[in-house]
Amino acid sequence: MKESALLVRESNKLLIRSFMQLPLDIVLEMFGHLHPRTLLAIGRTSKELRAMVFSKRLADVWKKSREGYGVPEPAEGFSEPRWASMLFDTKRCQVCWKLKASDVDWSFLRRACGDCLRLQTLYFPLSGPSWYPHDDALKAVDIEILEYIPWRRHAGTISYWRDDVVEVVKMWRGLSGLIDLPGRMAFQQWKMQRREMIRKNYRMIPTYHLWNIYCLYPSKTILKHKAQRSLEEDRWGRLQEIKSRLREVGYRQEDIDLCKRLDHNNHPRAALSDSDWIQLRPNIEPQVKQLRDFRVALEMELVTHERLLILKGVYQEFLRTLPPSEQYRCPPVCSLRIAGEIVSILESHKSITVTPAHFRLVAAKMRTFIDEAQGHLKQDLEAAARSVGRRSYRYMNPTQLQVPQEPWLLARNVFGRCWSATDEHPSMAKDRILVGWDMIVTHSYHGHSKVWLRPGVPVAVPRAFEFNLVASRDSQVLIDVAGLPNTVTVETMDEHDPRFVCQQCLEGMRNSAVFTWRAALVHLHETGHRDSASMRMATPFELKAAKDYEGAAREKVKAWACNRCPRYLEASDADTKAAVLAHLADEHKLTDPQMPRDFFVNERCRHAYEIPYTIAGETSASSSAVVE
């Protein structure tokens, strides 16, 4: 047996060597008449044949072979051999590379087995035109990114391939930070190229399905084959008829091809009557319109950005009329982006040269636009509190479930900024603990936004805040420990100014600290000391020591700002009280400045300002014993 196997192997090698000695033009002519599946098999016979068959010089031979057997052309990004491998390697999964049955997913352009398809796809419910999947990979980027990731729609859900998400998010993070004109142009070009690549593939999916049916059911006479071929041809024909009807009413092919509701599996009948179209049109046309609006906004992106910079200049002039303590409560200029009067200027025809004069009426009504933007923020906060309350009713008492119209007023409700693309540990960031309107309104956010200019057209509005359920439970515990009612407001909580000590930190004779209620929230957030008796009220001795200490300590914290100029408004620019007073004396010639008229505590630095008072180990132990 071994001798026979060796003889066969040597014979094969001899045949291959003889074949390789044939004139190249004869070999190429022979290959051109073979099926792509056969070319794949030949290329895997030996290293010599592999180097020949898979070389770029044979690209035309592969093309001739494919066209001769009616195989669809490769999708963008595929070489001819790689395309043939995906189509005809039916016995191997090209994700895990195991020998097992696999199918091509035409939406993702991958051949995968059932297990890999389940593991490598992210599934989300498709709940409406303005939705956003809650996934860690997508939280740190703008909602617009979903337009550049290949998707698959099935039975009310939409799915994405994990590797596609990772690749696109990586590119997005790299390009979205470019603020100069060449960078923004490169970003826009990448978006348009990604969208066009996805469109071309989706346009070919019905053709791929039809070709696949022809391969599975090749006979035109066997009844089962004939029925399957006829069904797929009818689906293909009706889909083309629907697209034709949409073109007739004025929609462009590039928008029609990307419509998620145009699934060939949902259109089994060939003939499309007028009554059928009347039924289908309300389900399909709105999304095609959204895709058209999105495309127009994308094409106008650079022009709109330049006009937004002009609006920003007008806005800055208005802000300079306000004291800094009011300036930093005003929303960023992007928050004004969705006001109707402003949209009409930003989206006017690109041939119009927009100047500050175009925003004259906007400047006169700037206070109204600011109030509207803050009103939208309040609506978002109410919606966030209400939605979390519904999802977490089993963790909350009945009073907590009754979300008031202004939930930010209550001390029990804690909000936080959403994840940022630059946060390494976003769950531990202190800006996840925001209580009260002053803290919330003075923080902005530069990550993704869920704001829609119109259905299908998202805009970057920096007001992405979430209801922090865990911190809200901590706040409720602190309120109970302080003996205050569940409905206590932030203002009342500050008036009572309760102080807390962490019992878990006292264990083992370690140093502990006396916390304000905001500082206690941050401490629980960072340490996770959340058992039923983790916090107690400070003793009178601890309370007096803390208040004696914090007066001078807070003056040394970089949390102070000048109310005569915006120099100290950013959290990174805030300084000590002494530095701000020196600035007022030197720059503004004020010898007797008053708080808050001339200087104030910067709410963006509130957590730094409310510095805990550290208790030495022995003192902590004695104080704890007194409490017991």
XYZ file of C-alpha atoms in Angstrom:
628
model
C 0.000 0.000 0.000
C 2.768 2.446 0.892
C 4.594 1.708 -2.347
C 1.372 2.240 -4.307
C 0.721 5.586 -2.591
C 4.273 6.717 -3.273
C 3.902 5.715 -6.911
C 0.696 7.742 -7.236
C 2.323 10.740 -5.572
C 5.328 10.585 -7.883
C 3.040 10.222 -10.890
C 1.118 13.340 -9.836
C 4.324 15.306 -9.428
C 5.453 14.168 -12.879
C 2.139 15.252 -14.401
C 2.359 18.657 -12.723
C 5.929 19.173 -13.964
C 4.874 18.209 -17.475
C 1.897 20.561 -17.268
C 4.074 23.436 -16.072
C 6.263 23.000 -19.178
C 3.361 23.721 -21.533
C 3.417 27.105 -23.330
C 1.807 29.787 -21.161
C -0.704 30.888 -23.821
C -2.032 27.323 -24.103
C -2.343 27.059 -20.302
C -4.200 30.376 -20.096
C -6.566 29.351 -22.881
C -7.320 26.076 -21.087
C -7.915 27.822 -17.768
C -10.282 30.295 -19.394
C -12.679 27.463 -20.251
C -12.712 25.951 -16.765
C -15.270 26.645 -14.040
C -13.999 28.918 -11.201
C -14.540 26.004 -8.807
C -12.145 23.913 -10.904
C -9.589 26.728 -10.973
C -9.698 26.804 -7.167
C -9.067 23.068 -7.000
C -6.150 23.309 -9.456
C -4.597 26.160 -7.482
C -4.612 23.991 -4.361
C -2.878 21.031 -6.007
C 0.721 22.155 -5.563
C 2.806 25.194 -4.655
C 3.793 25.692 -8.296
C 0.199 25.674 -9.534
C -0.883 27.845 -6.610
C 1.689 30.481 -7.535
C 0.474 30.374 -11.135
C -3.312 30.232 -10.660
C -3.519 32.832 -7.891
C -1.091 35.317 -9.452
C -2.410 38.735 -10.446
C -1.408 38.007 -14.062
C -4.311 35.553 -14.318
C -6.987 38.061 -13.243
C -8.361 38.192 -16.800
C -8.469 34.386 -16.939
C -10.532 34.272 -13.742
C -12.842 36.929 -15.152
C -13.292 34.996 -18.415
C -14.011 31.810 -16.462
C -16.551 33.558 -14.219
C -18.372 35.267 -17.066
C -18.422 32.059 -19.103
C -20.359 30.257 -16.365
C -22.677 33.140 -15.436
C -21.172 33.777 -12.001
C -21.938 37.290 -10.624
C -19.110 39.812 -10.580
C -17.116 40.201 -7.345
C -18.293 42.621 -4.699
C -16.099 45.644 -4.028
C -12.911 44.696 -2.195
C -12.842 41.102 -3.472
C -10.277 39.674 -5.871
C -11.485 37.070 -8.371
C -9.908 34.091 -6.513
C -11.177 35.276 -3.115
C -14.658 35.769 -4.571
C -14.619 32.263 -6.053
C -13.450 30.855 -2.717
C -16.357 32.466 -0.874
C -18.885 31.232 -3.443
C -17.717 27.644 -3.912
C -15.952 26.512 -0.705
C -19.201 25.092 0.648
C -17.620 22.579 3.033
C -15.525 24.987 5.088
C -16.507 27.892 7.338
C -14.345 30.891 6.461
C -14.645 32.346 9.970
C -13.552 29.448 12.189
C -12.011 27.557 9.208
C -13.454 24.247 10.333
C -14.696 21.649 7.871
C -18.432 22.075 8.331
C -21.436 23.144 6.304
C -21.527 26.890 5.695
C -23.561 29.416 3.753
C -22.819 32.838 2.335
C -24.458 35.744 4.131
C -24.841 38.204 1.279
C -25.394 41.193 3.562
C -22.067 40.674 5.335
C -20.295 39.010 2.368
C -18.991 36.206 4.539
C -19.233 32.430 4.370
C -19.961 31.230 7.888
C -21.373 28.242 9.707
C -24.437 28.648 11.899
C -22.420 28.853 15.126
C -20.112 31.586 13.828
C -23.028 33.544 12.426
C -24.652 33.619 15.870
C -21.427 34.454 17.704
C -20.129 37.122 15.341
C -23.281 39.193 14.844
C -24.769 41.881 17.071
C -28.574 41.790 17.095
C -30.756 44.760 18.003
C -34.507 45.347 17.812
C -35.421 47.785 15.064
C -37.844 49.924 17.036
C -38.291 52.918 14.752
C -36.649 55.496 12.509
C -34.779 57.172 15.384
C -33.112 54.402 17.332
C -29.675 53.567 18.663
C -28.295 50.140 19.633
C -26.967 50.009 23.192
C -23.613 48.297 22.739
C -20.254 49.149 24.298
C -18.524 49.307 20.913
C -20.994 51.930 19.681
C -21.559 54.016 22.823
C -18.470 56.141 22.324
C -19.272 57.331 18.804
C -21.934 59.324 17.049
C -25.157 57.629 15.989
C -24.403 58.514 12.353
C -21.821 55.719 12.243
C -24.588 53.163 11.691
C -24.933 54.428 8.120
C -21.455 53.126 7.305
C -21.676 49.597 8.729
C -23.169 46.776 6.613
C -26.390 45.512 8.189
C -28.907 42.730 7.824
C -32.589 43.079 8.609
C -34.672 40.084 9.631
C -37.968 39.686 11.500
C -37.988 43.087 13.205
C -34.300 43.018 14.135
C -31.195 44.473 12.583
C -27.760 42.930 12.948
C -24.145 43.933 12.352
C -21.001 41.835 11.957
C -18.686 42.409 14.943
C -15.508 42.821 12.897
C -17.242 45.393 10.685
C -18.276 47.365 13.771
C -14.740 47.299 15.202
C -13.186 48.330 11.875
C -15.579 51.211 11.231
C -15.442 52.490 14.838
C -11.633 52.519 14.639
C -11.696 54.546 11.414
C -14.370 56.868 12.816
C -12.352 57.659 15.927
C -9.289 58.409 13.842
C -11.024 60.685 11.338
C -13.684 62.398 13.453
C -11.036 64.177 15.536
C -9.611 66.015 12.503
C -10.850 69.601 12.716
C -8.874 71.294 9.939
C -10.346 71.553 6.430
C -8.221 68.768 4.829
C -9.110 66.488 7.732
C -12.817 67.215 7.459
C -12.658 66.671 3.704
C -10.952 63.306 4.249
C -13.630 62.361 6.781
C -16.444 63.276 4.397
C -14.782 61.394 1.536
C -14.437 58.285 3.706
C -18.127 58.481 4.628
C -19.224 58.769 1.016
C -16.947 55.925 -0.088
C -18.235 53.640 2.676
C -21.835 54.446 1.832
C -21.252 53.842 -1.887
C -19.533 50.516 -1.184
C -22.483 49.330 0.913
C -24.948 50.567 -1.718
C -23.256 48.667 -4.547
C -23.322 45.465 -2.542
C -26.952 45.840 -1.515
C -27.957 46.539 -5.081
C -26.457 43.174 -6.095
C -27.946 41.067 -3.273
C -31.124 40.101 -5.228
C -28.911 39.040 -8.146
C -26.728 36.970 -5.811
C -29.812 35.244 -4.413
C -31.141 34.505 -7.897
C -27.795 33.052 -9.005
C -27.625 30.940 -5.830
C -31.065 29.482 -6.548
C -29.957 28.620 -10.083
C -26.970 26.764 -8.612
C -29.080 24.869 -6.073
C -31.830 24.050 -8.586
C -30.085 23.821 -11.976
C -32.763 21.878 -13.860
C -35.448 23.729 -15.828
C -37.585 20.598 -16.208
C -37.674 18.946 -12.765
C -40.829 20.269 -11.101
C -39.217 21.098 -7.731
C -36.338 22.926 -9.410
C -38.676 24.725 -11.759
C -40.899 25.898 -8.879
C -37.971 27.247 -6.827
C -36.441 29.012 -9.808
C -39.795 30.542 -10.704
C -40.378 31.766 -7.113
C -36.987 33.496 -6.937
C -37.423 35.013 -10.404
C -40.796 36.388 -9.320
C -39.252 37.936 -6.206
C -36.456 39.459 -8.231
C -38.903 40.828 -10.809
C -41.235 42.369 -8.254
C -38.367 44.014 -6.405
C -37.193 45.601 -9.650
C -40.746 46.801 -10.297
C -40.938 48.439 -6.849
C -37.624 50.194 -7.458
C -38.893 51.362 -10.841
C -42.017 52.831 -9.224
C -39.880 54.703 -6.691
C -37.725 56.124 -9.479
C -40.862 57.275 -11.284
C -41.919 59.413 -8.297
C -38.518 61.136 -8.219
C -36.256 59.140 -5.887
C -32.683 58.392 -6.914
C -31.309 54.894 -7.344
C -28.579 55.432 -4.740
C -31.216 56.108 -2.068
C -33.495 53.268 -3.160
C -30.695 50.685 -3.027
C -30.039 51.377 0.678
C -33.647 51.053 1.829
C -33.841 48.473 4.627
C -37.478 47.714 3.848
C -36.748 46.539 0.303
C -36.124 42.915 1.205
C -36.509 40.608 -1.782
C -37.879 37.845 0.475
C -40.960 39.953 1.218
C -42.038 40.314 -2.416
C -42.890 36.855 -3.809
C -45.312 37.845 -6.594
C -44.020 38.924 -9.989
C -46.798 41.260 -11.068
C -47.121 44.498 -9.089
C -50.594 45.915 -9.516
C -51.599 49.481 -8.705
C -53.455 48.273 -5.618
C -50.325 46.408 -4.452
C -48.284 49.585 -4.874
C -50.826 51.651 -2.935
C -50.451 49.160 -0.077
C -46.664 48.965 -0.164
C -45.811 52.606 -0.736
C -46.574 53.933 2.799
C -44.251 51.278 4.276
C -41.334 51.894 1.914
C -41.373 55.527 0.819
C -40.751 57.173 4.248
C -37.431 55.373 4.652
C -36.326 56.175 1.105
C -37.120 59.809 1.895
C -34.998 59.579 5.067
C -32.108 58.134 3.064
C -32.429 60.959 0.554
C -32.399 63.559 3.331
C -29.363 61.906 4.905
C -27.490 61.889 1.585
C -28.242 65.570 0.998
C -27.057 66.431 4.527
C -23.859 64.436 3.952
C -23.170 66.191 0.646
C -23.711 69.554 2.392
C -21.634 68.626 5.444
C -18.585 70.811 4.752
C -20.699 73.801 3.712
C -22.924 73.397 6.763
C -19.878 73.229 9.039
C -18.494 76.493 7.640
C -21.853 78.164 8.239
C -21.977 76.740 11.743
C -18.629 78.413 12.443
C -20.163 81.739 11.398
C -23.086 81.087 13.750
C -20.578 80.268 16.485
C -19.007 83.704 16.073
C -22.422 85.361 16.369
C -23.168 83.227 19.430
C -19.858 84.149 21.079
C -20.676 87.835 20.654
C -23.952 87.272 22.493
C -22.277 85.287 25.277
C -19.804 88.106 25.878
C -22.748 90.249 26.991
C -23.403 87.818 29.867
C -21.408 87.326 33.074
C -19.324 84.114 33.049
C -21.557 82.509 35.693
C -24.367 82.686 33.107
C -22.182 81.993 30.072
C -21.192 78.501 31.149
C -24.839 77.607 31.768
C -25.624 78.329 28.120
C -25.506 75.299 25.799
C -22.788 74.854 23.146
C -23.637 76.323 19.762
C -24.326 72.815 18.386
C -27.370 72.649 20.662
C -28.962 75.476 18.661
C -28.494 73.434 15.484
C -32.054 72.047 15.403
C -33.945 75.355 15.714
C -36.038 75.856 12.569
C -34.866 79.396 11.785
C -31.225 78.362 12.150
C -31.676 75.192 10.077
C -33.127 77.204 7.192
C -29.923 79.288 7.054
C -27.501 76.394 7.536
C -29.207 74.305 4.853
C -29.787 77.031 2.287
C -28.444 76.270 -1.185
C -24.675 75.818 -1.315
C -24.388 78.554 -3.959
C -25.443 81.134 -1.326
C -22.564 82.753 0.566
C -23.723 82.926 4.179
C -22.370 85.826 6.266
C -22.972 86.995 9.856
C -25.651 89.308 8.454
C -27.794 86.264 7.669
C -27.910 85.527 11.411
C -28.988 89.043 12.437
C -32.532 87.951 13.326
C -31.153 84.870 15.067
C -28.905 87.072 17.236
C -31.900 89.169 18.256
C -33.694 86.029 19.490
C -30.676 84.234 20.933
C -32.105 84.056 24.453
C -35.191 82.299 23.061
C -33.057 79.738 21.248
C -31.030 79.100 24.414
C -34.211 78.551 26.430
C -35.474 76.135 23.763
C -32.214 74.169 23.838
C -32.326 73.924 27.619
C -35.956 72.868 27.355
C -34.920 70.017 25.059
C -32.268 69.006 27.587
C -34.876 68.909 30.354
C -37.121 66.736 28.185
C -34.218 64.331 27.664
C -33.550 64.163 31.404
C -37.207 63.440 32.135
C -37.277 60.733 29.467
C -34.071 59.171 30.833
C -35.430 59.051 34.390
C -38.764 57.664 33.219
C -37.290 54.929 31.026
C -34.869 53.697 33.699
C -37.672 53.701 36.268
C -39.764 51.432 34.041
C -36.902 48.997 33.447
C -35.839 48.828 37.110
C -39.109 48.896 38.990
C -38.185 45.861 41.101
C -35.235 47.737 42.627
C -37.163 50.869 43.555
C -39.903 51.679 46.015
C -43.262 53.006 44.734
C -42.353 56.608 45.530
C -39.215 56.401 43.399
C -41.252 55.064 40.483
C -43.292 58.273 40.442
C -40.990 60.354 38.247
C -41.752 64.073 38.717
C -41.848 66.529 35.850
C -38.488 67.959 36.945
C -36.525 64.946 38.260
C -33.232 66.877 38.423
C -34.619 68.913 41.338
C -34.741 65.876 43.649
C -31.631 64.821 45.527
C -32.418 61.137 44.970
C -32.015 61.428 41.182
C -28.445 61.272 39.907
C -27.533 61.802 36.264
C -24.249 61.395 34.449
C -22.593 62.170 31.158
C -22.609 59.321 28.669
C -19.456 57.512 27.754
C -16.838 59.525 25.941
C -14.579 58.286 23.176
C -11.555 59.484 25.168
C -12.461 58.037 28.576
C -10.316 55.043 29.471
C -12.532 54.121 32.422
C -15.839 55.909 31.750
C -17.731 54.023 34.443
C -15.385 55.480 37.083
C -15.411 59.066 35.839
C -16.632 61.622 38.378
C -18.869 63.271 35.778
C -21.026 60.165 36.070
C -22.262 61.798 39.327
C -24.233 64.932 38.467
C -26.953 66.093 40.857
C -29.018 69.214 40.458
C -29.599 71.462 37.467
C -26.477 73.583 38.045
C -24.127 70.618 37.717
C -25.943 69.148 34.712
C -26.366 72.310 32.671
C -22.721 73.349 33.044
C -21.449 70.058 31.614
C -21.416 69.316 27.900
C -20.526 66.152 26.074
C -18.511 65.461 22.943
C -19.337 61.824 22.260
C -22.361 60.423 20.446
C -25.729 62.129 20.499
C -29.242 60.775 20.011
C -30.623 64.010 18.580
C -32.352 63.966 15.203
C -32.684 67.003 12.977
C -35.408 65.099 11.167
C -36.111 61.351 10.845
C -33.026 59.673 9.430
C -30.752 62.720 9.823
C -28.819 62.714 13.140
C -26.893 65.760 14.320
C -24.128 66.127 16.894
C -25.803 67.872 19.829
C -23.759 67.601 23.055
C -26.491 66.767 25.541
C -26.080 62.999 25.923
C -26.877 62.439 29.613
C -28.048 59.251 31.289
C -29.911 58.476 34.476
C -27.384 56.852 36.828
C -29.503 54.184 38.458
C -26.809 52.796 40.776
C -25.815 56.238 42.075
C -29.497 57.138 42.480
C -29.943 54.139 44.769
C -26.871 55.291 46.725
C -28.376 58.759 47.035
C -31.620 57.290 48.356
C -29.633 55.405 51.007
C -27.868 58.614 52.076
C -31.192 60.457 52.275
C -32.589 57.696 54.501
C -29.487 57.752 56.721
C -29.870 61.531 57.081
C -33.501 61.050 58.125
C -34.839 63.231 55.328
C -37.938 62.544 53.209
C -37.687 60.771 49.868
C -38.844 63.931 48.092
C -36.087 66.162 49.463
C -34.730 68.544 46.847
C -31.098 69.244 46.006
C -31.498 72.749 47.437
C -32.872 71.443 50.751
C -30.169 68.791 50.918
C -27.519 71.493 50.568
C -29.203 73.564 53.288
C -29.137 70.628 55.733
C -25.565 69.817 54.616
C -25.446 66.329 56.221
C -22.033 64.685 56.650
C -21.333 60.974 56.315
C -18.637 58.509 57.317
C -17.995 55.207 55.539
C -18.107 52.337 58.036
C -16.217 49.959 55.738
C -13.274 52.368 55.578
C -13.126 52.391 59.400
C -12.489 48.654 59.561
C -8.917 47.671 60.335
C -8.113 51.015 62.035
C -7.539 52.674 58.658
C -7.950 56.376 58.043
C -11.447 57.417 57.070
C -13.072 60.616 55.878
C -16.082 62.818 56.503
C -18.006 63.348 53.268
C -20.581 65.807 52.047
C -23.468 63.992 50.365
C -22.061 64.616 46.869
C -18.615 63.442 47.948
C -20.222 60.391 49.573
C -21.891 59.542 46.242
C -18.532 59.717 44.479
C -16.929 57.590 47.202
C -19.582 54.875 46.851
C -19.272 55.096 43.079
C -15.501 54.588 43.183
C -15.220 52.025 45.996
C -18.426 50.014 45.730
C -18.943 50.095 49.529
C -22.660 49.466 49.254
C -23.787 47.092 51.980
C -26.761 48.050 54.116
C -24.664 49.717 56.850
C -21.834 51.177 54.819
C -22.632 54.809 55.654
C -23.447 56.501 58.944
C -23.962 60.097 59.985
C -20.899 61.943 61.248
C -20.698 62.509 64.994
C -20.820 66.102 66.311
C -17.068 65.908 66.862
C -16.453 64.723 63.292
C -18.856 67.297 61.906
C -17.162 70.180 63.720
C -13.688 68.982 62.732
C -14.730 68.672 59.094
C -16.270 72.137 58.938
C -13.317 73.713 60.717
C -10.992 72.086 58.192
C -12.859 72.586 54.937
C -13.127 76.385 54.995
C -9.428 76.928 54.350
C -9.047 73.674 52.394
C -11.693 74.609 49.831
C -10.010 77.942 49.187
C -6.870 76.044 48.106
C -8.721 73.787 45.663
C -8.663 74.746 41.973
C -12.413 75.179 41.713
C -12.845 78.964 41.615
C -13.689 81.228 38.691
C -13.818 84.929 37.905
C -17.239 86.425 37.161
C -15.802 89.373 35.237
C -14.140 87.362 32.425
C -14.331 83.748 31.129
C -10.692 82.935 31.843
C -11.471 80.303 34.511
C -14.655 78.739 33.095
C -13.191 75.488 31.794
C -12.641 72.891 34.511
C -8.977 72.665 33.557
C -8.595 76.466 33.894
C -10.214 76.885 37.325
C -7.841 78.032 40.056
C -7.582 78.609 43.795
C -9.518 81.371 45.498
C -6.328 83.315 46.166
C -5.334 83.168 42.494
C -8.758 84.363 41.355
C -8.770 87.219 43.894
C -5.299 88.259 42.725
C -6.565 88.176 39.144
C -9.532 90.398 40.070
C -7.197 92.894 41.719
C -4.630 92.963 38.898
C -6.827 92.651 35.809
C -10.125 94.184 36.938
C -8.844 96.586 39.646
C -11.264 95.265 42.285
C -10.044 95.746 45.854
C -13.140 94.382 47.609
C -14.615 91.631 45.368
C -17.818 89.984 46.506
C -19.098 86.446 45.947
C -20.973 85.592 43.725
C -21.033 88.984 42.008
C -17.315 88.990 41.187
C -16.226 85.366 41.650
C -17.906 81.994 42.206
C -17.382 78.256 42.619
C -17.171 76.586 39.208
C -19.825 73.846 39.111
C -17.660 71.870 36.710
C -15.257 71.457 39.647
C -17.888 70.782 42.319
C -16.464 67.348 43.197
C -12.992 68.823 43.714
C -14.455 71.675 45.794
C -16.305 69.396 48.238
C -13.079 67.923 49.558
C -13.499 65.224 52.267
C -11.960 65.703 55.721
C -9.602 62.838 56.612
C -9.878 61.332 60.106
C -6.820 59.664 61.598
C -7.121 55.966 62.395
C -7.316 56.227 66.226
C -9.757 59.129 66.104
C -11.885 57.204 63.648
C -12.010 54.210 65.932
C -12.984 56.272 68.985
C -15.657 58.142 67.037
C -17.039 54.857 65.777
C -17.148 53.480 69.317
C -19.104 56.526 70.484
C -21.650 55.964 67.731
C -22.045 52.325 68.702
